[in-house]
Coordinates of C-alpha atoms in Angstrom, one line a residue:
X12 CA 162.5 216.9 -145.0
X13 CA 163.8 214.3 -142.2
X14 CA 165.1 211.2 -143.5
X15 CA 164.9 208.5 -140.8
X16 CA 167.7 206.0 -141.0
X17 CA 167.0 202.0 -141.5
X18 CA 165.6 200.1 -138.8
X19 CA 169.0 197.9 -136.9
X20 CA 168.1 194.3 -136.8
X21 CA 171.0 193.3 -134.6
X22 CA 169.3 195.9 -132.1
X23 CA 165.7 194.5 -132.4
X24 CA 167.1 191.4 -132.4
X25 CA 169.2 191.4 -129.5
X26 CA 166.6 193.0 -127.2
X27 CA 164.3 190.7 -127.9
X28 CA 166.8 187.3 -126.9
X29 CA 167.9 189.8 -123.5
X30 CA 164.0 189.9 -122.6
X31 CA 164.2 186.2 -123.1
X32 CA 166.6 185.9 -121.3
X33 CA 165.3 187.8 -118.4
X34 CA 162.2 185.7 -118.3
X35 CA 164.1 182.5 -118.1
X36 CA 166.0 184.1 -115.4
X37 CA 163.1 184.7 -113.6
X38 CA 161.5 181.7 -113.7
X39 CA 164.2 179.7 -112.5
X40 CA 164.3 182.4 -109.6
X41 CA 160.8 181.4 -108.7
X42 CA 161.4 177.3 -109.2
X43 CA 164.4 178.0 -106.7
X44 CA 161.7 179.1 -103.8
X45 CA 159.9 176.4 -105.2
X46 CA 162.8 174.4 -103.7
X47 CA 164.0 175.8 -101.4
X48 CA 160.5 175.7 -99.4
X49 CA 160.0 172.1 -100.5
X50 CA 163.2 171.7 -98.6
X51 CA 161.8 173.1 -95.3
X52 CA 158.2 171.2 -95.9
X53 CA 160.2 168.2 -96.0
X54 CA 162.7 168.6 -92.6
X55 CA 159.3 169.7 -91.6
X56 CA 157.5 166.3 -92.2
X57 CA 160.3 164.3 -91.1
X58 CA 162.4 165.2 -88.2
X59 CA 159.8 163.5 -85.8
X60 CA 160.8 160.3 -87.8
X61 CA 165.1 161.1 -87.6
X62 CA 165.4 162.9 -84.5
X63 CA 163.7 162.2 -80.8
X64 CA 163.4 165.4 -79.7
X65 CA 161.5 166.9 -77.2
X66 CA 158.8 169.4 -78.1
X67 CA 159.5 168.6 -81.8
X68 CA 156.0 169.7 -82.6
X69 CA 157.2 173.5 -82.4
X70 CA 160.6 173.4 -84.7
X71 CA 158.0 171.1 -87.3
X72 CA 155.9 174.4 -87.4
X73 CA 158.1 176.5 -87.5
X74 CA 159.7 174.8 -90.3
X75 CA 156.6 174.5 -92.0
X76 CA 155.9 178.4 -91.6
X77 CA 158.9 178.8 -93.1
X78 CA 158.6 177.0 -96.1
X79 CA 155.0 178.8 -96.7
X80 CA 157.0 182.0 -96.1
X81 CA 159.4 181.5 -98.2
X82 CA 156.8 179.7 -101.0
X83 CA 154.4 183.8 -100.5
X84 CA 157.4 185.5 -101.3
X85 CA 159.0 184.0 -104.4
X86 CA 155.3 183.8 -105.8
X87 CA 154.9 187.2 -104.8
X88 CA 158.4 188.2 -106.2
X89 CA 157.2 185.6 -109.6
X90 CA 154.3 187.8 -110.4
X91 CA 156.1 191.8 -109.1
X92 CA 159.5 191.0 -112.2
X93 CA 157.0 189.6 -114.6
X94 CA 154.6 192.4 -114.8
X95 CA 158.0 194.3 -114.5
X96 CA 159.3 192.3 -117.5
X97 CA 156.0 192.4 -119.4
X98 CA 155.9 196.7 -119.4
X99 CA 159.7 196.7 -120.4
X100 CA 158.8 194.6 -123.4
X101 CA 156.1 197.4 -124.7
X102 CA 159.6 199.4 -125.0
X103 CA 161.8 197.4 -126.7
X104 CA 162.0 200.6 -129.4
X105 CA 159.9 203.3 -131.1
X106 CA 162.3 201.4 -134.0
X107 CA 159.5 197.9 -133.9
X108 CA 157.1 199.3 -136.3
X109 CA 160.0 200.3 -138.9
X110 CA 161.3 196.9 -138.4
X111 CA 158.0 194.9 -139.7
X112 CA 157.3 197.9 -143.1
X113 CA 160.9 196.7 -144.1

């Protein structure tokens, strides 16, 4: 009969902490995208007041579009990685159930 080794509780804890760090890093990255998007938006809003440039409307529109693209890219990136993290959470190990039985 095959004997199973007891679950390594330290390994399970280390994997759970790694998943939490990964989740926090994903959230931090999303906030970085959001912050950058807001910088471009504020630059577009304040351009006309700070500088007297001809055709400043075109530059403002370009900054607004850039802000929107960065925001959309960051949001898509966040949810893509969030889904990937959730899928990897299922594969913490086959020993997870053994850990809770002990």
